[in-house]
């Protein structure tokens, strides 16, 4: 009996040590991931606030006091005012279109389980696997033939199209978890399909709307490749191509280039800080249901 008790105690101690080692390993992994994410941001901060005459290591903060000259140089010489305005227009319109069209397209896919709808759902999933750059050449050729290069319309259409598959997928998965009782009650009261969708379904999609808004706006705001080819003129460039162009011309002024990168990061960072609780709520709601 004593031998059995001792064996159980030894097994419990081993399990406890294994569990403790597992927790320690997870914390080490999290710490490494956090350091890897924070390090570039830290280097950008230390570089952006250093004067051009400061030649100390990038890892050291400005020892002689910080300066805002780099931000002024980036704002004036990099034409970031135009880029911010262009990026804001493209991001807001593309995100709004993605949310509206995505929700409308997802409704029949979620509520009507037909062979055609299942095929369309699989096709949408397949579109998520297509690299956007693989269609760049024919897309650029088509836009050039239509005379749509260097216009907001062309970039908005392209970016909306690229973001729609993920939005439709998220909306479809979330709508399938919503009960049909409210829609059936609305139909009994005489509400049509459009009224039911607008007044019953859409208000229930707030959590997933926040998720789609954050994902879409972040992807559109940070988009570089398509924007660089479609918008060639400086006055219509969005922020990512404008910052990259400015960085290329400021090889001897890394501080100004880092300041331009931080200016571009600031709007999306502020938006995420305000919407992060809705993003988490939408992700968890879809997972739980």
mmCIF file of C-alpha atoms in Angstrom:
data_model
loop_
_atom_site.group_PDB
_atom_site.id
_atom_site.type_symbol
_atom_site.label_atom_id
_atom_site.label_comp_id
_atom_site.label_asym_id
_atom_site.label_seq_id
_atom_site.Cartn_x
_atom_site.Cartn_y
_atom_site.Cartn_z
ATOM 1 C CA UNK A 1 0.000 0.000 0.000
ATOM 2 C CA UNK A 2 2.807 2.352 0.886
ATOM 3 C CA UNK A 3 4.512 1.522 -2.401
ATOM 4 C CA UNK A 4 1.368 2.434 -4.372
ATOM 5 C CA UNK A 5 1.011 5.716 -2.470
ATOM 6 C CA UNK A 6 4.650 6.589 -3.119
ATOM 7 C CA UNK A 7 4.241 5.811 -6.831
ATOM 8 C CA UNK A 8 1.190 8.065 -7.071
ATOM 9 C CA UNK A 9 3.062 10.840 -5.291
ATOM 10 C CA UNK A 10 6.029 10.462 -7.654
ATOM 11 C CA UNK A 11 3.726 10.507 -10.702
ATOM 12 C CA UNK A 12 1.966 13.633 -9.409
ATOM 13 C CA UNK A 13 5.322 15.348 -8.893
ATOM 14 C CA UNK A 14 6.364 14.475 -12.436
ATOM 15 C CA UNK A 15 3.104 15.826 -13.827
ATOM 16 C CA UNK A 16 3.544 18.991 -11.785
ATOM 17 C CA UNK A 17 7.106 19.484 -13.044
ATOM 18 C CA UNK A 18 5.995 18.842 -16.619
ATOM 19 C CA UNK A 19 3.138 21.329 -16.274
ATOM 20 C CA UNK A 20 5.455 23.925 -14.764
ATOM 21 C CA UNK A 21 8.001 23.412 -17.544
ATOM 22 C CA UNK A 22 5.207 23.768 -20.120
ATOM 23 C CA UNK A 23 4.037 27.058 -18.603
ATOM 24 C CA UNK A 24 7.610 28.334 -18.514
ATOM 25 C CA UNK A 25 8.104 27.364 -22.151
ATOM 26 C CA UNK A 26 4.917 29.176 -23.167
ATOM 27 C CA UNK A 27 5.973 32.319 -21.321
ATOM 28 C CA UNK A 28 9.402 32.201 -22.975
ATOM 29 C CA UNK A 29 7.772 31.825 -26.398
ATOM 30 C CA UNK A 30 5.400 34.736 -25.699
ATOM 31 C CA UNK A 31 8.308 36.897 -24.519
ATOM 32 C CA UNK A 32 10.300 36.139 -27.684
ATOM 33 C CA UNK A 33 7.264 36.919 -29.867
ATOM 34 C CA UNK A 34 6.648 40.225 -28.061
ATOM 35 C CA UNK A 35 10.299 41.247 -28.371
ATOM 36 C CA UNK A 36 10.295 40.395 -32.080
ATOM 37 C CA UNK A 37 7.172 42.540 -32.610
ATOM 38 C CA UNK A 38 8.248 45.500 -30.468
ATOM 39 C CA UNK A 39 11.887 45.745 -31.614
ATOM 40 C CA UNK A 40 11.228 47.313 -35.084
ATOM 41 C CA UNK A 41 8.839 49.820 -33.519
ATOM 42 C CA UNK A 42 11.421 50.705 -30.870
ATOM 43 C CA UNK A 43 14.140 51.198 -33.495
ATOM 44 C CA UNK A 44 11.827 53.415 -35.542
ATOM 45 C CA UNK A 45 11.082 55.561 -32.485
ATOM 46 C CA UNK A 46 14.717 55.975 -31.460
ATOM 47 C CA UNK A 47 15.703 56.812 -35.046
ATOM 48 C CA UNK A 48 12.847 59.211 -35.790
ATOM 49 C CA UNK A 49 13.574 61.459 -32.821
ATOM 50 C CA UNK A 50 17.335 61.676 -33.384
ATOM 51 C CA UNK A 51 18.791 64.699 -35.180
ATOM 52 C CA UNK A 52 20.613 63.999 -38.421
ATOM 53 C CA UNK A 53 23.920 64.798 -36.713
ATOM 54 C CA UNK A 54 23.406 62.033 -34.110
ATOM 55 C CA UNK A 55 25.521 59.064 -35.237
ATOM 56 C CA UNK A 56 25.076 56.898 -32.151
ATOM 57 C CA UNK A 57 23.776 53.356 -32.320
ATOM 58 C CA UNK A 58 20.174 52.822 -33.437
ATOM 59 C CA UNK A 59 19.557 50.920 -30.229
ATOM 60 C CA UNK A 60 20.274 53.984 -28.090
ATOM 61 C CA UNK A 61 17.655 56.706 -27.549
ATOM 62 C CA UNK A 62 18.609 60.283 -28.506
ATOM 63 C CA UNK A 63 21.135 61.197 -25.811
ATOM 64 C CA UNK A 64 21.209 64.925 -26.590
ATOM 65 C CA UNK A 65 17.447 65.337 -26.516
ATOM 66 C CA UNK A 66 14.888 64.421 -29.127
ATOM 67 C CA UNK A 67 13.844 66.525 -32.091
ATOM 68 C CA UNK A 68 10.753 66.801 -34.272
ATOM 69 C CA UNK A 69 12.690 68.010 -37.309
ATOM 70 C CA UNK A 70 12.505 64.587 -38.939
ATOM 71 C CA UNK A 71 8.714 64.622 -38.779
ATOM 72 C CA UNK A 72 8.610 68.110 -40.290
ATOM 73 C CA UNK A 73 10.952 67.010 -43.084
ATOM 74 C CA UNK A 74 8.874 63.907 -43.804
ATOM 75 C CA UNK A 75 5.631 65.885 -43.794
ATOM 76 C CA UNK A 76 6.887 68.663 -46.090
ATOM 77 C CA UNK A 77 9.310 66.871 -48.423
ATOM 78 C CA UNK A 78 7.438 63.590 -48.597
ATOM 79 C CA UNK A 79 4.055 65.204 -49.367
ATOM 80 C CA UNK A 80 2.511 63.011 -46.682
ATOM 81 C CA UNK A 81 -0.443 65.366 -46.373
ATOM 82 C CA UNK A 82 -1.580 64.330 -49.866
ATOM 83 C CA UNK A 83 -0.790 60.699 -49.147
ATOM 84 C CA UNK A 84 -2.799 60.682 -45.914
ATOM 85 C CA UNK A 85 -5.776 62.270 -47.641
ATOM 86 C CA UNK A 86 -5.585 59.840 -50.567
ATOM 87 C CA UNK A 87 -5.151 56.866 -48.272
ATOM 88 C CA UNK A 88 -8.073 57.941 -46.117
ATOM 89 C CA UNK A 89 -10.385 58.262 -49.129
ATOM 90 C CA UNK A 90 -9.398 54.885 -50.554
ATOM 91 C CA UNK A 91 -9.549 53.125 -47.187
ATOM 92 C CA UNK A 92 -12.931 54.498 -46.107
ATOM 93 C CA UNK A 93 -14.650 53.869 -49.454
ATOM 94 C CA UNK A 94 -13.092 50.418 -49.942
ATOM 95 C CA UNK A 95 -13.956 49.337 -46.400
ATOM 96 C CA UNK A 96 -17.545 50.568 -46.694
ATOM 97 C CA UNK A 97 -18.058 48.809 -50.030
ATOM 98 C CA UNK A 98 -16.473 45.619 -48.722
ATOM 99 C CA UNK A 99 -18.761 45.553 -45.685
ATOM 100 C CA UNK A 100 -21.947 46.344 -47.621
ATOM 101 C CA UNK A 101 -21.350 44.060 -50.594
ATOM 102 C CA UNK A 102 -19.864 41.332 -48.411
ATOM 103 C CA UNK A 103 -22.868 41.242 -46.072
ATOM 104 C CA UNK A 104 -25.350 41.256 -48.958
ATOM 105 C CA UNK A 105 -23.491 38.467 -50.768
ATOM 106 C CA UNK A 106 -23.183 36.366 -47.617
ATOM 107 C CA UNK A 107 -26.891 36.449 -46.745
ATOM 108 C CA UNK A 108 -28.140 34.063 -49.467
ATOM 109 C CA UNK A 109 -25.057 31.871 -49.053
ATOM 110 C CA UNK A 110 -25.800 31.481 -45.344
ATOM 111 C CA UNK A 111 -29.574 31.038 -45.592
ATOM 112 C CA UNK A 112 -29.988 28.942 -48.759
ATOM 113 C CA UNK A 113 -28.074 25.685 -48.767
ATOM 114 C CA UNK A 114 -28.264 24.873 -52.475
ATOM 115 C CA UNK A 115 -25.676 23.193 -54.676
ATOM 116 C CA UNK A 116 -25.008 26.477 -56.442
ATOM 117 C CA UNK A 117 -24.466 28.346 -53.172
ATOM 118 C CA UNK A 118 -22.145 25.626 -51.884
ATOM 119 C CA UNK A 119 -20.162 25.863 -55.114
ATOM 120 C CA UNK A 120 -19.992 29.655 -54.799
ATOM 121 C CA UNK A 121 -18.795 29.332 -51.188
ATOM 122 C CA UNK A 122 -16.022 26.963 -52.247
ATOM 123 C CA UNK A 123 -15.085 29.308 -55.091
ATOM 124 C CA UNK A 124 -14.800 32.188 -52.623
ATOM 125 C CA UNK A 125 -12.535 30.085 -50.414
ATOM 126 C CA UNK A 126 -10.443 29.303 -53.483
ATOM 127 C CA UNK A 127 -10.109 33.014 -54.237
ATOM 128 C CA UNK A 128 -8.466 33.484 -50.839
ATOM 129 C CA UNK A 129 -5.615 31.275 -52.015
ATOM 130 C CA UNK A 130 -4.856 33.281 -55.168
ATOM 131 C CA UNK A 131 -1.870 35.643 -54.685
ATOM 132 C CA UNK A 132 -2.946 39.168 -55.699
ATOM 133 C CA UNK A 133 0.336 39.813 -57.515
ATOM 134 C CA UNK A 134 -0.386 36.906 -59.871
ATOM 135 C CA UNK A 135 -3.094 39.011 -61.570
ATOM 136 C CA UNK A 136 -1.168 42.279 -61.535
ATOM 137 C CA UNK A 137 -0.018 42.276 -65.180
ATOM 138 C CA UNK A 138 -3.406 41.545 -66.830
ATOM 139 C CA UNK A 139 -5.117 43.848 -64.335
ATOM 140 C CA UNK A 140 -2.728 46.714 -65.104
ATOM 141 C CA UNK A 141 -3.202 46.148 -68.836
ATOM 142 C CA UNK A 142 -6.987 46.213 -68.518
ATOM 143 C CA UNK A 143 -6.978 49.398 -66.417
ATOM 144 C CA UNK A 144 -4.599 51.074 -68.875
ATOM 145 C CA UNK A 145 -6.878 50.219 -71.797
ATOM 146 C CA UNK A 146 -9.865 51.611 -69.909
ATOM 147 C CA UNK A 147 -7.978 54.800 -69.016
ATOM 148 C CA UNK A 148 -8.443 54.228 -65.275
ATOM 149 C CA UNK A 149 -4.828 54.440 -64.140
ATOM 150 C CA UNK A 150 -4.004 57.114 -61.550
ATOM 151 C CA UNK A 151 -7.621 57.332 -60.394
ATOM 152 C CA UNK A 152 -9.220 56.562 -57.052
ATOM 153 C CA UNK A 153 -11.938 54.542 -58.763
ATOM 154 C CA UNK A 154 -9.541 51.963 -60.168
ATOM 155 C CA UNK A 155 -7.708 51.371 -56.885
ATOM 156 C CA UNK A 156 -10.934 51.254 -54.872
ATOM 157 C CA UNK A 157 -12.450 48.675 -57.232
ATOM 158 C CA UNK A 158 -9.313 46.526 -57.149
ATOM 159 C CA UNK A 159 -8.821 46.628 -53.384
ATOM 160 C CA UNK A 160 -12.514 46.042 -52.693
ATOM 161 C CA UNK A 161 -12.460 43.014 -54.963
ATOM 162 C CA UNK A 162 -9.377 41.642 -53.220
ATOM 163 C CA UNK A 163 -10.906 42.075 -49.743
ATOM 164 C CA UNK A 164 -14.370 40.698 -50.565
ATOM 165 C CA UNK A 165 -13.594 36.940 -50.364
ATOM 166 C CA UNK A 166 -12.489 37.128 -46.734
ATOM 167 C CA UNK A 167 -15.375 39.449 -45.834
ATOM 168 C CA UNK A 168 -17.960 37.181 -47.478
ATOM 169 C CA UNK A 169 -16.491 34.153 -45.720
ATOM 170 C CA UNK A 170 -16.606 35.828 -42.283
ATOM 171 C CA UNK A 171 -20.129 37.161 -42.784
ATOM 172 C CA UNK A 172 -21.366 33.794 -44.065
ATOM 173 C CA UNK A 173 -19.926 31.855 -41.136
ATOM 174 C CA UNK A 174 -21.399 34.290 -38.624
ATOM 175 C CA UNK A 175 -24.841 34.448 -40.267
ATOM 176 C CA UNK A 176 -25.141 30.674 -40.170
ATOM 177 C CA UNK A 177 -25.027 30.851 -36.388
ATOM 178 C CA UNK A 178 -27.904 33.352 -36.130
ATOM 179 C CA UNK A 179 -31.331 31.867 -35.268
ATOM 180 C CA UNK A 180 -33.984 31.882 -37.970
ATOM 181 C CA UNK A 181 -36.813 32.639 -35.554
ATOM 182 C CA UNK A 182 -36.507 36.437 -35.828
ATOM 183 C CA UNK A 183 -36.490 36.353 -39.611
ATOM 184 C CA UNK A 184 -39.472 33.994 -39.653
ATOM 185 C CA UNK A 185 -41.348 36.288 -37.261
ATOM 186 C CA UNK A 186 -40.585 39.277 -39.498
ATOM 187 C CA UNK A 187 -41.857 37.358 -42.541
ATOM 188 C CA UNK A 188 -45.089 36.516 -40.693
ATOM 189 C CA UNK A 189 -45.520 40.232 -39.927
ATOM 190 C CA UNK A 190 -45.299 40.955 -43.649
ATOM 191 C CA UNK A 191 -41.700 42.148 -43.880
ATOM 192 C CA UNK A 192 -40.039 41.585 -47.224
ATOM 193 C CA UNK A 193 -36.588 40.157 -47.814
ATOM 194 C CA UNK A 194 -34.902 43.567 -47.966
ATOM 195 C CA UNK A 195 -36.632 44.817 -44.824
ATOM 196 C CA UNK A 196 -35.729 41.647 -42.953
ATOM 197 C CA UNK A 197 -32.108 41.917 -44.005
ATOM 198 C CA UNK A 198 -31.770 45.612 -43.147
ATOM 199 C CA UNK A 199 -33.765 45.697 -39.903
ATOM 200 C CA UNK A 200 -33.226 42.205 -38.490
ATOM 201 C CA UNK A 201 -30.014 40.689 -39.853
ATOM 202 C CA UNK A 202 -27.706 43.704 -40.121
ATOM 203 C CA UNK A 203 -28.093 44.822 -36.469
ATOM 204 C CA UNK A 204 -27.072 41.299 -35.408
ATOM 205 C CA UNK A 205 -23.819 41.549 -37.354
ATOM 206 C CA UNK A 206 -22.166 44.271 -35.276
ATOM 207 C CA UNK A 207 -19.404 42.030 -33.841
ATOM 208 C CA UNK A 208 -18.370 40.589 -37.209
ATOM 209 C CA UNK A 209 -18.738 44.029 -38.820
ATOM 210 C CA UNK A 210 -16.050 45.309 -36.450
ATOM 211 C CA UNK A 211 -13.798 42.396 -37.372
ATOM 212 C CA UNK A 212 -14.248 42.976 -41.101
ATOM 213 C CA UNK A 213 -13.743 46.741 -40.729
ATOM 214 C CA UNK A 214 -10.452 46.321 -38.873
ATOM 215 C CA UNK A 215 -9.080 43.623 -41.183
ATOM 216 C CA UNK A 216 -10.140 45.403 -44.371
ATOM 217 C CA UNK A 217 -9.046 48.887 -43.355
ATOM 218 C CA UNK A 218 -5.666 47.598 -42.164
ATOM 219 C CA UNK A 219 -5.060 45.663 -45.381
ATOM 220 C CA UNK A 220 -6.139 48.569 -47.603
ATOM 221 C CA UNK A 221 -4.220 51.199 -45.639
ATOM 222 C CA UNK A 222 -1.001 49.162 -45.726
ATOM 223 C CA UNK A 223 -1.408 47.931 -49.323
ATOM 224 C CA UNK A 224 1.689 48.659 -51.364
ATOM 225 C CA UNK A 225 2.090 46.602 -54.548
ATOM 226 C CA UNK A 226 -1.207 47.346 -56.291
ATOM 227 C CA UNK A 227 -1.143 50.992 -55.226
ATOM 228 C CA UNK A 228 2.375 51.462 -56.551
ATOM 229 C CA UNK A 229 1.454 50.276 -60.043
ATOM 230 C CA UNK A 230 -2.050 51.706 -60.347
ATOM 231 C CA UNK A 231 -1.246 55.148 -58.878
ATOM 232 C CA UNK A 232 1.984 56.407 -60.449
ATOM 233 C CA UNK A 233 1.558 60.145 -59.931
ATOM 234 C CA UNK A 234 2.756 61.635 -56.649
ATOM 235 C CA UNK A 235 -0.421 63.656 -56.077
ATOM 236 C CA UNK A 236 -2.659 60.559 -56.060
ATOM 237 C CA UNK A 237 -0.397 58.099 -54.224
ATOM 238 C CA UNK A 238 -1.563 56.507 -51.008
ATOM 239 C CA UNK A 239 0.589 56.442 -47.916
ATOM 240 C CA UNK A 240 2.558 53.209 -48.358
ATOM 241 C CA UNK A 241 3.912 54.039 -51.854
ATOM 242 C CA UNK A 242 4.509 57.666 -50.845
ATOM 243 C CA UNK A 243 6.478 56.614 -47.755
ATOM 244 C CA UNK A 244 8.488 54.096 -49.793
ATOM 245 C CA UNK A 245 9.291 56.720 -52.419
ATOM 246 C CA UNK A 246 10.329 59.184 -49.733
ATOM 247 C CA UNK A 247 12.477 56.509 -48.073
ATOM 248 C CA UNK A 248 14.265 55.901 -51.373
ATOM 249 C CA UNK A 249 15.169 59.579 -51.696
ATOM 250 C CA UNK A 250 16.321 59.912 -48.080
ATOM 251 C CA UNK A 251 19.173 57.424 -48.016
ATOM 252 C CA UNK A 252 21.284 59.827 -45.943
ATOM 253 C CA UNK A 253 18.468 60.804 -43.589
ATOM 254 C CA UNK A 254 17.216 57.631 -41.969
ATOM 255 C CA UNK A 255 15.549 59.626 -39.206
ATOM 256 C CA UNK A 256 13.189 61.326 -41.654
ATOM 257 C CA UNK A 257 12.386 57.988 -43.300
ATOM 258 C CA UNK A 258 11.585 56.474 -39.892
ATOM 259 C CA UNK A 259 9.401 59.479 -39.081
ATOM 260 C CA UNK A 260 7.449 58.948 -42.313
ATOM 261 C CA UNK A 261 6.874 55.324 -41.363
ATOM 262 C CA UNK A 262 5.584 56.332 -37.927
ATOM 263 C CA UNK A 263 3.244 58.929 -39.426
ATOM 264 C CA UNK A 264 1.790 56.220 -41.635
ATOM 265 C CA UNK A 265 1.415 53.861 -38.690
ATOM 266 C CA UNK A 266 -0.326 56.340 -36.402
ATOM 267 C CA UNK A 267 -3.852 56.464 -37.963
ATOM 268 C CA UNK A 268 -4.315 52.703 -38.157
ATOM 269 C CA UNK A 269 -2.863 52.275 -34.659
ATOM 270 C CA UNK A 270 -5.339 54.773 -33.209
ATOM 271 C CA UNK A 271 -8.231 53.094 -35.027
ATOM 272 C CA UNK A 272 -7.206 49.681 -33.717
ATOM 273 C CA UNK A 273 -6.910 50.922 -30.139
ATOM 274 C CA UNK A 274 -10.494 52.200 -30.294
ATOM 275 C CA UNK A 275 -11.908 49.141 -32.062
ATOM 276 C CA UNK A 276 -9.873 46.306 -30.562
ATOM 277 C CA UNK A 277 -12.562 45.269 -28.052
ATOM 278 C CA UNK A 278 -15.080 44.962 -30.882
ATOM 279 C CA UNK A 279 -12.562 42.998 -32.936
ATOM 280 C CA UNK A 280 -11.985 40.517 -30.107
ATOM 281 C CA UNK A 281 -15.711 40.303 -29.426
ATOM 282 C CA UNK A 282 -16.458 39.554 -33.067
ATOM 283 C CA UNK A 283 -13.745 36.908 -33.298
ATOM 284 C CA UNK A 284 -14.878 35.194 -30.082
ATOM 285 C CA UNK A 285 -18.533 35.403 -31.020
ATOM 286 C CA UNK A 286 -17.891 33.619 -34.281
ATOM 287 C CA UNK A 287 -15.754 31.008 -32.534
ATOM 288 C CA UNK A 288 -18.219 30.332 -29.734
ATOM 289 C CA UNK A 289 -21.239 29.980 -31.995
#
